[in-house]
Amino acid sequence: MSAAPQPVRHDLARSLAQSRTWDLVVIGGGATGLGVALDAAARGLSVALVEAEDFAKGTSSRATKLVHGGVRYLAQGNLRLVREALRERAILLRNAPHLAQPLPFLLPVYGAKGRWFDQWFYGSGLMLYDLLSGRQRLGRTEFLGAQAAAHLAPGLQVRGLTGAVRYWDGQFDDARLALALARTAIARGATVINHCAAVGLLHEAGRIAGVVIEDRESAQRNSLRTRCVINATGVWVDEVRRMDRTPRADLVAPSQGVHVVVDREFLPGGHAILVPKTKDGRVLFGVPWLGKTLLGTTDTPRTDLAIEPEPFREEIDFILGEASRYLARAPTRADIRSVWVGLRPLVKAPNEDPGDTKALSREHAVLVERSGLATVTGGKWTTYRAMAEDVLAHCMANQLLPSRPAGATAALPLVGAPASGERPLSDPPGLHLYGTEASAVLSLPGAEHDLAPGLSEAMVRFAVRHEYARTVEDVLARRSRQLFLDARLAASIAERTAAILCEELGERFDAGKSLRDFAALAGRYCQLPAQPAQ
Ligand SMILES: Cc1cc2nc3c(=O)[nH]c(=O)nc-3n(C[C@H](O)[C@H](O)[C@H](O)COP(=O)(O)OP(=O)(O)OC[C@H]3O[C@@H](n4cnc5c(N)ncnc54)[C@H](O)[C@@H]3O)c2cc1C
């Protein structure tokens, strides 16, 4: 069976070149922008979205992979935020069960004091979490003894373990979910294109009238006329706000979060672990994901906005140090398969201390400037749909868009969504991540030839033909997650991947450049910051 017909990138570029006035142009193809494009298209508005790099190349491919209400925000007493996120968690799990699923967590407690105080303290908080989930609860919070906890999470440090609290949340494949959003928006009539940047804004009588875009493949510039522009560029929103002429105070204070990936043997079983209070008062997760274990994350203020930020040595030491306190077998630097860094777009409030990003708001912000430029940033992946509804409501209230009722995406299955997920996301990657499109993948040449476990030649062809992959990185970082799971392995299959891209894209594909770029990137994902000389 073949996948449902959809426009190829060339058709999308041609649609952008037509002379017309769009209802809405969205800048940025991460979770936020794609959510907006889908919501607007589902309400019948004409939408164009431009993404400078690739869908989810920014923060949206670098999450801890949790679809969650935010246990941490519960501790901060932000019940409204938690309740909204729990509602969105349920919607996401329903609309994309191949890419977002329930996951059980253990919160281990140690020592005699932990047995009574911590277990009671965290347990009652997590019971409140259950209560806030209402009918959308994914499982019951339970108190476990040390033996039961060690049985469920055999990698846990048992020395001093006195018990655990077990609770439920969700997990997802962030980059593939972003692709599903892009493709669902396209299926709903939106023109959503990657490798195409917004490089300027057009003004008429002091109001925004359009966006100047540059296709990074053809180097062609073009102007899109539109009634409304939504700036959804994550940590880069202030750069786009500066294109709007009047200089203003920055909205975002970025903070970086590092994850390291180690083999599954460090945390076998299907449970994630939550360390509720690290030595410096953060939370740390160990999450089984696509056959590996993710450990993270950190929260370090950062003022530069690199698309590929580098981890600091202290961040790696911190993650490994904390992991060694909670895992029976402590992972070392030599065990790290991949390390990646994401930038959180935290929203600044006036007079907040930019040095303490743990204290900055995790809520999203919507700002409509006098020119009509609407900016949406902050929040989290889990709440992308609520953020889309909110920014569209602001645009409608400001008469930038015609009024259309909200709720169009609450029960809208994303491309590929089966009735229920076949296999857990903690399992190694495979065809199950394609949902109802698995048979379309199998019908392509090379379905029986694997480049790496869970990545067949046919999947690479599918990535090009149906998922808008244009480079080796697009395939190995986001259509498949090889770069994030094992950077050395990803580097070793780059040439074979490039050869398939050549067959599929012909002379439009610059194999030499794509391979050089990917080799440099994979090098960064497996190279750790040097340790000081002893
Ligand atoms: C370490 C870490 C862990 C996290 N874990 C979780 C989690 O487990 N669960 C959860 O719910 N949330 C999590 N989050 C939060 C979540 O990942 C982010 O809130 C979300 O991904 C932000 O999406 P975005 O679309 O706003 O930004 P981005 O994903 O960064 O998207 C912005 C896009 O805009 C593009 N862009 C920039 N300038 C231009 C331009 N001029 N023209 C066109 N395009 C442009 C960029 O290339 C980028 O792709 C985490 C965040 C971090 C940093």
Coordinates of C-alpha atoms and ligand atoms in Angstrom, one line a residue:
M1 CA 0.0 0.0 0.0
S2 CA 1.3 3.5 -0.8
A3 CA 1.1 6.5 1.5
A4 CA -1.6 9.1 0.9
P5 CA -0.6 11.4 -2.0
Q6 CA 0.8 14.7 -0.8
P7 CA 2.6 17.6 -2.5
V8 CA 6.4 17.3 -2.8
R9 CA 8.7 20.1 -1.7
H10 CA 8.8 21.6 -5.3
D11 CA 5.0 21.9 -5.3
L12 CA 5.2 23.7 -1.9
A13 CA 7.9 26.1 -3.1
R14 CA 5.7 26.8 -6.2
S15 CA 2.7 27.5 -4.0
L16 CA 4.8 30.1 -2.1
A17 CA 5.8 31.8 -5.3
Q18 CA 2.2 32.5 -6.4
S19 CA 0.9 36.0 -6.0
R20 CA -1.8 35.9 -3.4
T21 CA -2.5 37.1 0.1
W22 CA -2.3 34.5 2.9
D23 CA -4.5 34.7 6.0
L24 CA -1.5 33.7 8.0
V25 CA 2.3 33.2 7.7
V26 CA 4.0 31.3 10.5
I27 CA 7.8 31.7 11.0
G28 CA 9.4 28.6 12.6
G29 CA 8.8 24.9 12.2
G30 CA 9.2 23.5 15.7
A31 CA 6.4 22.3 17.9
T32 CA 4.9 25.7 18.4
G33 CA 4.9 26.9 14.8
L34 CA 3.7 23.6 13.4
G35 CA 0.9 23.4 16.0
V36 CA -0.2 26.9 14.9
A37 CA -0.1 26.0 11.2
L38 CA -2.2 22.8 11.8
D39 CA -4.7 24.5 14.0
A40 CA -5.2 27.4 11.6
A41 CA -5.5 25.1 8.6
A42 CA -7.9 22.9 10.4
R43 CA -10.1 26.0 10.9
G44 CA -10.1 26.6 7.2
L45 CA -7.6 29.5 7.1
S46 CA -5.0 29.8 4.4
V47 CA -1.5 29.2 6.0
A48 CA 2.1 29.3 5.0
L49 CA 4.9 28.2 7.3
V50 CA 8.6 28.6 6.7
E51 CA 11.3 26.7 8.7
A52 CA 14.8 28.0 8.1
E53 CA 16.5 24.6 8.8
D54 CA 14.5 21.4 9.1
F55 CA 11.3 20.7 11.0
A56 CA 12.2 20.3 14.7
K57 CA 15.9 21.1 14.1
G58 CA 15.7 23.6 17.0
T59 CA 14.7 22.8 20.5
S60 CA 11.8 20.5 19.4
S61 CA 14.0 17.5 18.7
R62 CA 16.0 17.8 22.0
A63 CA 13.3 17.3 24.7
T64 CA 13.5 14.8 27.5
K65 CA 10.8 13.1 25.4
L66 CA 8.2 13.4 28.2
V67 CA 4.5 14.2 27.5
H68 CA 3.9 15.4 31.0
G69 CA 1.9 17.6 33.3
G70 CA 5.2 18.6 35.0
V71 CA 5.7 17.1 38.4
R72 CA 8.1 19.9 39.1
Y73 CA 5.4 22.6 38.5
L74 CA 3.3 20.8 41.0
A75 CA 6.0 21.3 43.6
Q76 CA 5.9 25.0 42.6
G77 CA 2.2 25.1 43.3
N78 CA 1.3 26.0 39.6
L79 CA -1.8 23.8 39.5
R80 CA -3.3 25.7 36.5
L81 CA -0.2 24.9 34.4
V82 CA -0.3 21.2 35.5
R83 CA -4.0 20.8 34.8
E84 CA -3.7 22.3 31.3
A85 CA -0.7 20.1 30.5
L86 CA -2.4 16.9 31.8
R87 CA -5.4 17.7 29.6
E88 CA -3.0 18.2 26.6
R89 CA -1.2 15.0 27.5
A90 CA -4.4 13.0 27.1
I91 CA -5.2 14.6 23.7
L92 CA -1.7 14.0 22.4
L93 CA -1.7 10.3 23.4
R94 CA -5.0 9.9 21.7
N95 CA -4.2 11.7 18.5
A96 CA -0.8 10.1 17.9
P97 CA -0.6 6.7 19.7
H98 CA 2.3 5.5 17.5
L99 CA 4.4 8.4 18.7
A100 CA 3.2 9.3 22.2
Q101 CA 2.4 6.7 24.9
P102 CA 2.0 6.2 28.6
L103 CA 5.2 5.5 30.6
P104 CA 5.5 4.3 34.2
F105 CA 8.0 6.2 36.5
L106 CA 9.7 5.2 39.7
L107 CA 10.7 7.8 42.2
P108 CA 13.2 5.9 44.4
V109 CA 13.6 6.8 48.1
Y110 CA 16.7 6.0 50.2
G111 CA 17.5 5.6 53.9
A112 CA 15.2 5.2 56.9
K113 CA 14.1 8.9 56.8
G114 CA 13.3 8.5 53.1
R115 CA 11.2 5.5 53.8
W116 CA 8.8 7.6 55.9
F117 CA 9.2 11.2 55.0
D118 CA 10.2 11.3 51.3
Q119 CA 7.8 8.5 50.3
W120 CA 4.9 10.2 52.1
F121 CA 5.9 13.7 50.8
Y122 CA 6.4 12.8 47.2
G123 CA 3.7 10.1 47.2
S124 CA 1.0 12.6 48.3
G125 CA 2.1 15.1 45.7
L126 CA 1.9 12.4 43.0
M127 CA -1.6 11.4 44.2
L128 CA -2.6 15.0 43.7
Y129 CA -1.1 14.7 40.2
D130 CA -3.5 11.7 39.7
L131 CA -6.4 13.6 41.0
L132 CA -5.7 16.6 38.7
S133 CA -5.6 14.1 35.7
G134 CA -9.2 13.1 36.6
R135 CA -10.5 10.6 34.1
Q136 CA -7.4 11.0 32.0
R137 CA -5.2 9.4 34.5
L138 CA -2.8 6.9 32.9
G139 CA -2.4 4.7 35.9
R140 CA -2.6 4.7 39.7
T141 CA 0.2 6.2 41.9
E142 CA 1.4 3.4 44.2
F143 CA 3.9 3.0 47.1
L144 CA 6.3 0.2 46.6
G145 CA 8.7 -1.6 48.8
A146 CA 12.5 -1.8 48.0
Q147 CA 12.2 -5.3 46.5
A148 CA 9.3 -4.4 44.2
A149 CA 11.1 -1.3 43.0
A150 CA 14.3 -3.2 42.3
H151 CA 12.3 -5.8 40.4
L152 CA 10.6 -3.2 38.2
A153 CA 13.8 -1.2 37.6
P154 CA 16.7 -3.7 37.8
G155 CA 19.3 -1.0 37.1
L156 CA 18.4 0.9 40.3
Q157 CA 21.1 1.3 43.1
V158 CA 19.7 -1.1 45.8
R159 CA 22.2 0.0 48.5
G160 CA 20.1 2.0 51.0
L161 CA 16.9 1.7 48.8
T162 CA 13.9 1.7 51.2
G163 CA 11.1 2.0 48.7
A164 CA 9.7 4.0 45.7
V165 CA 6.7 5.8 44.5
R166 CA 5.4 4.6 41.1
Y167 CA 3.4 7.1 39.0
W168 CA 2.5 7.4 35.3
D169 CA 3.2 10.0 32.6
G170 CA 3.8 9.9 28.9
Q171 CA 6.7 9.8 26.5
F172 CA 7.1 10.5 22.8
D173 CA 9.4 10.8 19.8
D174 CA 9.6 14.6 19.5
A175 CA 11.1 15.0 16.0
R176 CA 8.8 12.4 14.4
L177 CA 5.8 14.0 16.1
A178 CA 6.8 17.4 14.6
L179 CA 6.9 15.7 11.2
A180 CA 3.5 14.3 11.7
L181 CA 2.2 17.8 12.6
A182 CA 3.8 19.2 9.5
R183 CA 2.4 16.5 7.2
T184 CA -1.1 16.7 8.8
A185 CA -1.1 20.5 8.3
I186 CA -0.1 19.9 4.7
A187 CA -2.9 17.4 4.3
R188 CA -5.3 20.1 5.6
G189 CA -4.2 22.5 2.9
A190 CA -1.3 24.4 4.6
T191 CA 1.9 25.2 2.7
V192 CA 4.6 24.1 5.2
I193 CA 8.2 24.1 3.9
N194 CA 11.6 23.4 5.5
H195 CA 15.0 24.9 4.5
C196 CA 13.4 28.2 3.8
A197 CA 14.0 31.2 6.1
A198 CA 12.2 34.4 6.9
V199 CA 14.8 37.1 6.3
G200 CA 12.7 40.3 6.6
L201 CA 9.3 41.7 7.3
L202 CA 7.3 43.9 5.0
H203 CA 5.5 46.9 6.4
E204 CA 2.8 49.2 5.0
A205 CA 1.7 52.2 7.0
G206 CA 3.4 50.9 10.1
R207 CA 1.7 47.6 10.0
I208 CA 3.1 44.2 9.0
A209 CA 2.0 43.3 5.5
G210 CA 4.2 40.4 4.6
V211 CA 7.4 38.3 5.1
V212 CA 10.5 38.1 2.9
I213 CA 11.6 34.5 2.6
E214 CA 14.7 32.9 1.2
D215 CA 14.6 29.3 -0.1
R216 CA 18.0 27.9 1.2
E217 CA 18.0 25.3 -1.6
S218 CA 17.5 27.6 -4.6
A219 CA 18.8 30.8 -2.9
Q220 CA 15.7 32.5 -4.3
R221 CA 14.0 35.3 -2.4
N222 CA 10.3 36.0 -2.5
S223 CA 7.7 38.1 -0.6
L224 CA 4.6 36.6 1.0
R225 CA 1.8 39.0 1.5
T226 CA -0.3 38.2 4.5
R227 CA -2.9 39.5 7.0
C228 CA -1.1 38.1 10.0
V229 CA 2.4 37.0 10.9
I230 CA 3.1 34.6 13.8
N231 CA 6.6 34.5 15.1
A232 CA 7.1 31.0 16.6
T233 CA 10.9 30.8 16.4
G234 CA 11.5 29.5 20.0
V235 CA 14.7 31.0 21.5
W236 CA 15.2 33.0 18.3
V237 CA 11.9 35.1 18.6
D238 CA 13.8 38.2 19.6
E239 CA 15.8 38.1 16.3
V240 CA 12.5 38.1 14.3
R241 CA 11.1 40.8 16.6
R242 CA 14.2 43.0 15.7
M243 CA 13.1 42.7 12.0
D244 CA 10.0 44.5 13.1
R245 CA 12.1 47.8 13.3
T246 CA 11.4 49.2 16.8
P247 CA 14.0 47.9 19.2
R248 CA 12.5 46.4 22.3
A249 CA 13.6 44.5 25.4
D250 CA 14.2 40.8 24.8
L251 CA 11.4 38.4 25.6
V252 CA 13.4 35.2 26.1
A253 CA 16.2 34.2 28.5
P254 CA 17.5 31.0 27.0
S255 CA 18.7 28.1 29.2
Q256 CA 20.4 25.1 28.0
G257 CA 19.6 21.5 28.8
V258 CA 22.0 18.6 28.1
H259 CA 21.1 14.9 27.7
V260 CA 23.5 12.0 27.5
V261 CA 22.5 8.7 26.0
V262 CA 23.9 5.4 27.3
D263 CA 23.0 1.7 26.6
R264 CA 19.7 0.3 27.9
E265 CA 21.7 -2.1 30.2
F266 CA 22.2 0.8 32.6
L267 CA 18.4 1.0 33.2
P268 CA 16.7 -2.2 31.8
G269 CA 13.0 -2.7 32.2
G270 CA 10.2 -0.5 31.1
H271 CA 10.3 2.1 33.9
A272 CA 11.8 5.6 33.8
I273 CA 13.2 7.0 37.0
L274 CA 12.8 10.5 38.5
V275 CA 15.3 11.9 40.9
P276 CA 13.2 14.6 42.5
K277 CA 16.0 16.6 44.1
T278 CA 19.6 16.5 42.8
K279 CA 22.4 17.8 44.9
D280 CA 21.7 21.3 43.5
G281 CA 17.9 21.1 43.8
R282 CA 16.9 20.2 40.2
V283 CA 15.1 17.1 38.9
L284 CA 16.9 14.5 36.8
F285 CA 15.3 11.8 34.6
G286 CA 16.5 8.4 33.4
V287 CA 14.3 7.5 30.6
P288 CA 14.1 4.3 28.5
W289 CA 13.8 5.5 24.9
L290 CA 14.1 3.8 21.5
G291 CA 16.3 1.0 23.0
K292 CA 18.6 3.3 24.9
T293 CA 18.6 5.2 28.2
L294 CA 18.4 9.0 28.2
L295 CA 19.9 10.8 31.2
G296 CA 19.2 14.5 31.8
T297 CA 18.8 17.3 32.0
T298 CA 20.6 20.5 33.1
D299 CA 19.5 24.1 33.3
T300 CA 22.3 26.5 32.5
P301 CA 21.8 30.1 31.4
R302 CA 23.1 30.8 27.9
T303 CA 23.2 34.1 26.0
D304 CA 24.4 33.0 22.6
L305 CA 21.9 31.2 20.4
A306 CA 23.8 28.6 18.5
I307 CA 21.7 26.2 16.5
E308 CA 24.0 23.4 17.8
P309 CA 25.0 24.6 21.3
E310 CA 27.9 22.7 23.0
P311 CA 27.6 21.0 26.4
F312 CA 29.8 22.3 29.3
R313 CA 32.1 19.8 31.1
E314 CA 30.3 20.6 34.4
E315 CA 27.0 19.5 32.8
I316 CA 28.3 16.1 31.8
D317 CA 30.0 15.7 35.2
F318 CA 26.7 16.6 36.9
I319 CA 24.6 14.1 34.9
L320 CA 27.1 11.3 35.3
G321 CA 27.6 12.1 39.0
E322 CA 23.9 12.1 39.8
A323 CA 23.3 8.9 37.7
S324 CA 26.1 7.2 39.7
R325 CA 24.1 7.8 42.9
Y326 CA 21.0 6.2 41.6
L327 CA 22.1 3.5 39.2
A328 CA 23.7 0.2 40.3
R329 CA 26.2 0.4 37.5
A330 CA 27.6 4.0 37.2
P331 CA 27.9 5.1 33.5
T332 CA 31.2 6.8 32.7
R333 CA 32.2 9.2 29.9
A334 CA 33.3 6.1 27.8
D335 CA 29.7 4.8 28.0
I336 CA 28.1 7.8 26.3
R337 CA 26.8 7.1 22.9
S338 CA 25.5 10.6 22.1
V339 CA 25.3 13.9 23.8
W340 CA 22.9 16.7 22.7
V341 CA 21.9 20.1 23.9
G342 CA 18.7 22.0 23.6
L343 CA 17.9 25.6 24.4
R344 CA 14.7 26.4 26.5
P345 CA 12.9 29.5 25.4
L346 CA 12.1 30.7 29.0
V347 CA 10.0 33.8 29.1
K348 CA 11.5 36.8 31.0
A349 CA 9.5 38.8 33.4
P350 CA 10.7 42.3 34.1
N351 CA 13.4 42.4 36.8
E352 CA 13.9 38.7 36.8
D353 CA 17.5 37.6 37.5
P354 CA 18.7 36.0 34.2
G355 CA 21.3 34.1 36.2
D356 CA 18.7 31.8 37.8
T357 CA 16.8 30.2 34.9
K358 CA 15.3 27.5 37.2
A359 CA 13.1 30.3 38.5
L360 CA 11.9 31.6 35.2
S361 CA 8.4 31.0 33.9
R362 CA 7.7 27.7 32.2
E363 CA 4.5 29.1 30.9
H364 CA 4.1 30.4 27.4
A365 CA 3.8 34.0 26.4
V366 CA 1.8 35.6 23.6
L367 CA 2.7 39.2 22.5
V368 CA 1.0 41.2 19.8
E369 CA 3.0 44.2 18.8
R370 CA 1.6 47.5 17.6
S371 CA 2.7 46.5 14.1
G372 CA 0.6 43.4 14.3
L373 CA 3.5 41.0 14.7
A374 CA 2.3 38.2 17.0
T375 CA 5.0 36.3 18.9
V376 CA 4.4 33.0 20.8
T377 CA 7.1 31.4 22.8
G378 CA 7.9 29.5 26.0
G379 CA 5.7 26.7 27.3
K380 CA 6.6 23.1 26.5
W381 CA 6.1 20.5 23.8
T382 CA 3.2 18.9 25.7
T383 CA 1.2 22.1 25.5
Y384 CA 1.9 23.0 21.9
R385 CA -1.8 22.7 21.0
A386 CA -3.0 24.9 23.8
M387 CA -0.4 27.5 22.8
A388 CA -1.6 27.4 19.2
E389 CA -5.2 28.0 20.3
D390 CA -4.1 30.8 22.5
V391 CA -2.0 32.7 20.0
L392 CA -4.8 32.3 17.3
A393 CA -7.3 33.7 19.9
H394 CA -5.1 36.7 20.4
C395 CA -4.8 37.3 16.6
M396 CA -8.6 37.0 16.2
A397 CA -9.3 39.3 19.1
N398 CA -6.9 41.9 17.4
Q399 CA -8.8 41.5 14.1
L400 CA -5.7 40.1 12.4
L401 CA -7.5 37.0 11.5
P402 CA -11.2 36.2 10.8
S403 CA -12.9 34.6 13.8
R404 CA -13.2 30.8 13.7
P405 CA -14.1 28.6 16.7
A406 CA -11.3 26.8 18.6
G407 CA -11.1 23.1 19.2
A408 CA -10.5 21.9 15.6
T409 CA -7.5 19.8 16.6
A410 CA -8.7 18.3 19.9
A411 CA -9.8 15.1 18.2
L412 CA -7.8 15.2 15.0
P413 CA -5.6 12.2 14.5
L414 CA -2.2 13.0 13.1
V415 CA -0.9 11.3 9.9
G416 CA -0.1 7.7 10.5
A417 CA -2.1 7.5 13.8
P418 CA -3.3 3.9 14.4
A419 CA -6.2 3.0 16.8
S420 CA -3.6 2.2 19.4
G421 CA 0.2 2.1 19.7
E422 CA 1.6 -1.4 18.8
R423 CA 4.9 -1.3 20.8
P424 CA 6.2 0.9 23.6
L425 CA 8.5 3.8 22.6
S426 CA 11.1 2.4 25.0
D427 CA 11.6 -0.5 22.5
P428 CA 14.3 -0.1 19.8
P429 CA 13.2 1.8 16.7
G430 CA 11.4 0.1 14.0
L431 CA 8.3 0.0 11.7
H432 CA 5.9 0.5 14.6
L433 CA 6.9 4.2 14.6
Y434 CA 5.2 4.6 11.2
G435 CA 1.8 3.6 12.5
T436 CA -0.7 3.0 9.6
E437 CA 2.1 3.9 7.1
A438 CA 4.2 0.9 8.0
S439 CA 2.9 -1.0 4.9
A440 CA 3.8 2.0 2.7
V441 CA 7.4 1.8 4.0
L442 CA 7.5 -1.9 3.3
S443 CA 6.4 -1.4 -0.3
L444 CA 9.5 0.6 -1.1
P445 CA 12.8 -0.9 -2.4
G446 CA 15.2 -1.9 0.3
A447 CA 12.7 -2.8 3.0
E448 CA 14.7 -5.9 3.7
H449 CA 18.1 -4.2 3.9
D450 CA 19.0 -2.5 7.2
L451 CA 21.6 0.3 7.4
A452 CA 21.4 0.0 11.2
P453 CA 19.1 -1.8 13.6
G454 CA 15.6 -0.3 13.0
L455 CA 16.6 1.8 9.9
S456 CA 16.1 0.1 6.5
E457 CA 16.9 1.5 3.1
A458 CA 13.2 1.8 2.5
M459 CA 12.8 4.1 5.5
V460 CA 15.4 6.4 4.0
R461 CA 13.4 6.4 0.7
F462 CA 10.2 7.1 2.7
A463 CA 11.9 10.0 4.5
V464 CA 12.7 11.6 1.1
R465 CA 9.5 10.8 -0.7
H466 CA 7.0 11.5 2.1
E467 CA 8.7 13.2 5.0
Y468 CA 10.5 16.1 3.2
A469 CA 14.1 15.0 4.1
R470 CA 16.6 16.8 2.0
T471 CA 20.0 16.1 3.7
V472 CA 21.8 13.2 5.4
E473 CA 21.2 15.0 8.7
D474 CA 17.4 15.3 8.1
V475 CA 17.3 11.5 7.8
L476 CA 19.7 10.4 10.5
A477 CA 18.8 13.0 13.1
R478 CA 15.1 13.5 12.8
R479 CA 13.3 11.0 10.5
S480 CA 15.3 8.3 12.2
R481 CA 16.9 9.2 15.6
Q482 CA 20.3 7.4 15.0
L483 CA 22.3 10.6 15.7
F484 CA 20.6 11.1 19.0
L485 CA 20.9 7.4 20.0
D486 CA 24.5 6.5 18.8
A487 CA 26.4 9.2 17.0
R488 CA 29.3 7.0 16.0
L489 CA 26.9 4.4 14.5
A490 CA 25.1 7.3 12.7
A491 CA 28.4 8.5 11.2
S492 CA 29.2 5.0 10.0
I493 CA 26.0 4.8 7.9
A494 CA 26.1 8.3 6.5
E495 CA 27.6 7.4 3.1
R496 CA 25.1 4.7 2.4
T497 CA 22.3 7.1 3.4
A498 CA 23.7 9.7 1.0
A499 CA 23.8 7.2 -1.8
I500 CA 20.1 6.6 -1.4
L501 CA 19.4 10.4 -1.2
C502 CA 21.3 10.7 -4.5
E503 CA 19.1 8.1 -6.1
E504 CA 15.9 9.8 -4.8
L505 CA 16.8 13.4 -5.3
G506 CA 19.2 13.3 -8.3
E507 CA 21.3 16.3 -9.1
R508 CA 19.4 18.5 -6.6
F509 CA 21.3 16.7 -3.8
D510 CA 24.9 17.8 -3.0
A511 CA 26.2 14.6 -1.5
G512 CA 29.7 15.9 -0.8
K513 CA 28.4 18.9 1.3
S514 CA 25.7 16.9 3.0
L515 CA 28.3 14.2 4.1
R516 CA 30.8 16.8 5.3
D517 CA 28.2 18.6 7.3
F518 CA 27.0 15.4 8.9
A519 CA 30.5 14.1 9.7
A520 CA 31.2 17.4 11.6
L521 CA 27.8 17.2 13.4
A522 CA 28.2 13.6 14.4
G523 CA 31.7 14.4 15.7
R524 CA 30.2 17.0 18.0
Y525 CA 27.5 14.5 19.3
C526 CA 30.1 12.0 20.3
Q527 CA 32.9 14.3 21.5
L528 CA 32.8 15.3 25.1
P529 CA 34.2 18.6 26.5
A530 CA 37.8 17.9 27.6
Q531 CA 38.5 17.2 31.3
P532 CA 41.1 19.3 33.0
A533 CA 44.6 17.7 33.2
Q534 CA 45.1 15.8 36.4
Ligands
LIG1 C1 16.6 20.2 27.4 C2 15.1 20.3 27.2 C3 14.2 19.3 27.5 C4 12.9 19.5 27.3 N1 12.0 18.4 27.6 C5 10.7 18.6 27.4 C6 9.9 17.4 27.7 O1 10.3 16.4 28.0 N2 8.6 17.6 27.5 C7 8.0 18.8 27.0 O2 6.8 18.9 26.9 N3 8.8 19.9 26.8 C8 10.1 19.8 26.9 N4 11.0 20.8 26.6 C9 10.4 22.0 26.1 C10 10.1 21.9 24.6 O3 11.1 21.1 23.9 C11 10.1 23.3 23.9 O4 9.2 24.1 24.7 C12 9.6 23.3 22.5 O5 10.3 22.3 21.7 C13 9.8 24.6 21.9 O6 9.4 24.6 20.5 P1 9.4 25.8 19.6 O7 8.7 25.5 18.3 O8 8.8 27.0 20.3 O9 10.9 26.1 19.4 P2 11.9 25.4 18.4 O10 11.7 23.9 18.4 O11 13.3 25.8 18.7 O12 11.5 25.9 16.9 C14 11.8 27.2 16.5 C15 12.2 27.0 15.0 O13 12.3 28.3 14.4 C16 13.2 28.2 13.4 N5 13.6 29.6 13.0 C17 14.4 30.4 13.7 N6 14.5 31.6 13.0 C18 13.9 31.4 11.8 C19 13.7 32.2 10.7 N7 14.2 33.5 10.6 N8 12.9 31.8 9.6 C20 12.4 30.5 9.7 N9 12.6 29.7 10.8 C21 13.3 30.1 11.8 C22 14.3 27.4 14.0 O14 15.2 26.8 13.0 C23 13.5 26.4 14.8 O15 13.4 25.1 14.1 C24 12.4 20.7 26.8 C25 13.2 21.7 26.4 C26 14.6 21.5 26.6 C27 15.5 22.6 26.2

